[in-house]
C-alpha cells in the first residue's frame, strides 16, 4: 500500500508542478510551525521515509527537473543494504540508498534526516533503547554527511510525548509523525501518507477528508509489521537447550 509506481508518482508531481505548487525546505517548515512564516496557498513539503534506492532513479531526478526538493529520512543501520528490518511482503526485498547516493543527492539539494538505526516502533521500546536509536542514528548521519542533523521521522509515525522528549534530548529540532493531529509542536509535525490509492493531487480537493481518514486507518495497519519484528526478534534470541550429556541441542 505504501508503494507508488514511477509512472503514478510522475503524474502526481507533474500535475502539482503545472498547478504552480512549490516545495518547502526544512528551515521553512520550522519557520512555519514557529509562526514566523505563513504557509503559502500552493506550498507543500515532500518527504520520503526509509530512503529506498529507487528514489535515485525515479524520484529525485524527477523532482529536480521540476524544481522541487524533498526531505528523505535514512535508516542508518541499513544504508546500502536490503530492507531486512521489514517483512518481505510478496517475497521481495528492496535495497536502500548507499551513503555515496545520500551524499550525491545532498549536494544536489535533497535534505536528509534520521529514521532511526533499525526502524523499530519507538513507542514499544524501553526508554534507554529508544533514546539510543535516536541519538545513534543522528550521530551516524551527521558524520556521514558532515552536517548537524536536525530532523527525525519516527518509524511508523509513532510518537508520544516521551519520544518527542527523547528526540529533543538527542539534539533534534524537528520531528515528523504520520496521519496524526497537529499539536503545534516542532517535534510532532504531522504528515499525510501517500498511498497507492491517493488521488493525482494528494491532500487537495473535496476528497481530501476521505483521503486523510483512509490514510489514518491504513497507517494503523502497520502495527502488523511491528508484531512480526517482535516475533522474529524473540525467536532469534531463544537460548540453546542442552541435553544432560552435553551433546544434544535444540
PDB file of N, CA, C and O in Angstrom, residues 3 12-13 29 42 55 77 99 112 136-138 141 143 188 196 200 223 231 233:
ATOM      1  N   UNK A   3       3.597   1.783  -1.589  1.00  0.00           N
ATOM      2  CA  UNK A   3       4.400   1.939  -2.797  1.00  0.00           C
ATOM      3  C   UNK A   3       3.613   2.647  -3.881  1.00  0.00           C
ATOM      4  O   UNK A   3       2.410   2.454  -4.043  1.00  0.00           O
ATOM      5  N   UNK A  12       1.631  12.585 -10.515  1.00  0.00           N
ATOM      6  CA  UNK A  12       1.314  13.440  -9.377  1.00  0.00           C
ATOM      7  C   UNK A  12       2.215  14.671  -9.341  1.00  0.00           C
ATOM      8  O   UNK A  12       1.740  15.804  -9.168  1.00  0.00           O
ATOM      9  N   UNK A  13       3.519  14.463  -9.516  1.00  0.00           N
ATOM     10  CA  UNK A  13       4.461  15.577  -9.472  1.00  0.00           C
ATOM     11  C   UNK A  13       4.227  16.540 -10.633  1.00  0.00           C
ATOM     12  O   UNK A  13       4.249  17.772 -10.460  1.00  0.00           O
ATOM     13  N   UNK A  29       9.892  24.947   6.902  1.00  0.00           N
ATOM     14  CA  UNK A  29       8.917  24.212   7.711  1.00  0.00           C
ATOM     15  C   UNK A  29       9.011  24.661   9.169  1.00  0.00           C
ATOM     16  O   UNK A  29       8.001  24.925   9.828  1.00  0.00           O
ATOM     17  N   UNK A  42      -0.107  27.526  -2.204  1.00  0.00           N
ATOM     18  CA  UNK A  42       0.324  26.373  -3.005  1.00  0.00           C
ATOM     19  C   UNK A  42       1.749  25.960  -2.628  1.00  0.00           C
ATOM     20  O   UNK A  42       2.602  25.765  -3.493  1.00  0.00           O
ATOM     21  N   UNK A  55      14.608   5.718  -5.186  1.00  0.00           N
ATOM     22  CA  UNK A  55      14.494   7.184  -5.220  1.00  0.00           C
ATOM     23  C   UNK A  55      15.509   7.804  -6.165  1.00  0.00           C
ATOM     24  O   UNK A  55      15.237   8.812  -6.811  1.00  0.00           O
ATOM     25  N   UNK A  77      21.311   2.167   9.945  1.00  0.00           N
ATOM     26  CA  UNK A  77      21.859   0.823  10.042  1.00  0.00           C
ATOM     27  C   UNK A  77      21.671  -0.007   8.792  1.00  0.00           C
ATOM     28  O   UNK A  77      22.249  -1.098   8.676  1.00  0.00           O
ATOM     29  N   UNK A  99      25.519   5.217   1.209  1.00  0.00           N
ATOM     30  CA  UNK A  99      25.974   6.527   1.684  1.00  0.00           C
ATOM     31  C   UNK A  99      26.438   7.404   0.533  1.00  0.00           C
ATOM     32  O   UNK A  99      26.240   8.629   0.550  1.00  0.00           O
ATOM     33  N   UNK A 112      18.357  15.547   4.155  1.00  0.00           N
ATOM     34  CA  UNK A 112      18.255  14.231   4.773  1.00  0.00           C
ATOM     35  C   UNK A 112      18.103  14.346   6.281  1.00  0.00           C
ATOM     36  O   UNK A 112      18.639  15.261   6.914  1.00  0.00           O
ATOM     37  N   UNK A 136      21.991   7.596  18.302  1.00  0.00           N
ATOM     38  CA  UNK A 136      22.995   6.955  17.454  1.00  0.00           C
ATOM     39  C   UNK A 136      22.756   7.248  15.977  1.00  0.00           C
ATOM     40  O   UNK A 136      23.703   7.512  15.222  1.00  0.00           O
ATOM     41  N   UNK A 137      21.506   7.224  15.549  1.00  0.00           N
ATOM     42  CA  UNK A 137      21.219   7.484  14.136  1.00  0.00           C
ATOM     43  C   UNK A 137      21.580   8.916  13.768  1.00  0.00           C
ATOM     44  O   UNK A 137      22.106   9.178  12.677  1.00  0.00           O
ATOM     45  N   UNK A 138      21.316   9.861  14.661  1.00  0.00           N
ATOM     46  CA  UNK A 138      21.685  11.254  14.398  1.00  0.00           C
ATOM     47  C   UNK A 138      23.191  11.394  14.266  1.00  0.00           C
ATOM     48  O   UNK A 138      23.700  12.081  13.376  1.00  0.00           O
ATOM     49  N   UNK A 141      24.432   9.762  10.911  1.00  0.00           N
ATOM     50  CA  UNK A 141      24.063  10.557   9.744  1.00  0.00           C
ATOM     51  C   UNK A 141      24.848  11.870   9.695  1.00  0.00           C
ATOM     52  O   UNK A 141      25.285  12.307   8.626  1.00  0.00           O
ATOM     53  N   UNK A 143      27.857  12.373  10.859  1.00  0.00           N
ATOM     54  CA  UNK A 143      29.227  12.071  10.453  1.00  0.00           C
ATOM     55  C   UNK A 143      29.300  11.711   8.977  1.00  0.00           C
ATOM     56  O   UNK A 143      30.260  12.093   8.288  1.00  0.00           O
ATOM     57  N   UNK A 188       6.519  17.123  16.704  1.00  0.00           N
ATOM     58  CA  UNK A 188       5.392  16.254  16.359  1.00  0.00           C
ATOM     59  C   UNK A 188       4.625  16.867  15.188  1.00  0.00           C
ATOM     60  O   UNK A 188       3.443  17.179  15.274  1.00  0.00           O
ATOM     61  N   UNK A 196      -1.106   3.998  -2.527  1.00  0.00           N
ATOM     62  CA  UNK A 196      -1.326   3.645  -3.926  1.00  0.00           C
ATOM     63  C   UNK A 196      -2.682   4.123  -4.444  1.00  0.00           C
ATOM     64  O   UNK A 196      -2.867   4.274  -5.653  1.00  0.00           O
ATOM     65  N   UNK A 200      -4.561  12.120  -7.903  1.00  0.00           N
ATOM     66  CA  UNK A 200      -3.461  12.752  -8.645  1.00  0.00           C
ATOM     67  C   UNK A 200      -2.834  13.952  -7.930  1.00  0.00           C
ATOM     68  O   UNK A 200      -1.657  14.233  -8.124  1.00  0.00           O
ATOM     69  N   UNK A 223       0.951  -1.788  12.345  1.00  0.00           N
ATOM     70  CA  UNK A 223       1.288  -2.487  13.590  1.00  0.00           C
ATOM     71  C   UNK A 223       1.615  -3.953  13.312  1.00  0.00           C
ATOM     72  O   UNK A 223       2.358  -4.585  14.060  1.00  0.00           O
ATOM     73  N   UNK A 231       8.183 -10.778  16.927  1.00  0.00           N
ATOM     74  CA  UNK A 231       8.194 -12.245  16.878  1.00  0.00           C
ATOM     75  C   UNK A 231       9.541 -12.750  16.380  1.00  0.00           C
ATOM     76  O   UNK A 231      10.135 -13.662  16.955  1.00  0.00           O
ATOM     77  N   UNK A 233      12.405 -11.215  16.460  1.00  0.00           N
ATOM     78  CA  UNK A 233      13.438 -10.910  17.451  1.00  0.00           C
ATOM     79  C   UNK A 233      13.398 -11.897  18.604  1.00  0.00           C
ATOM     80  O   UNK A 233      14.435 -12.356  19.081  1.00  0.00           O
TER      81      UNK A 233
END
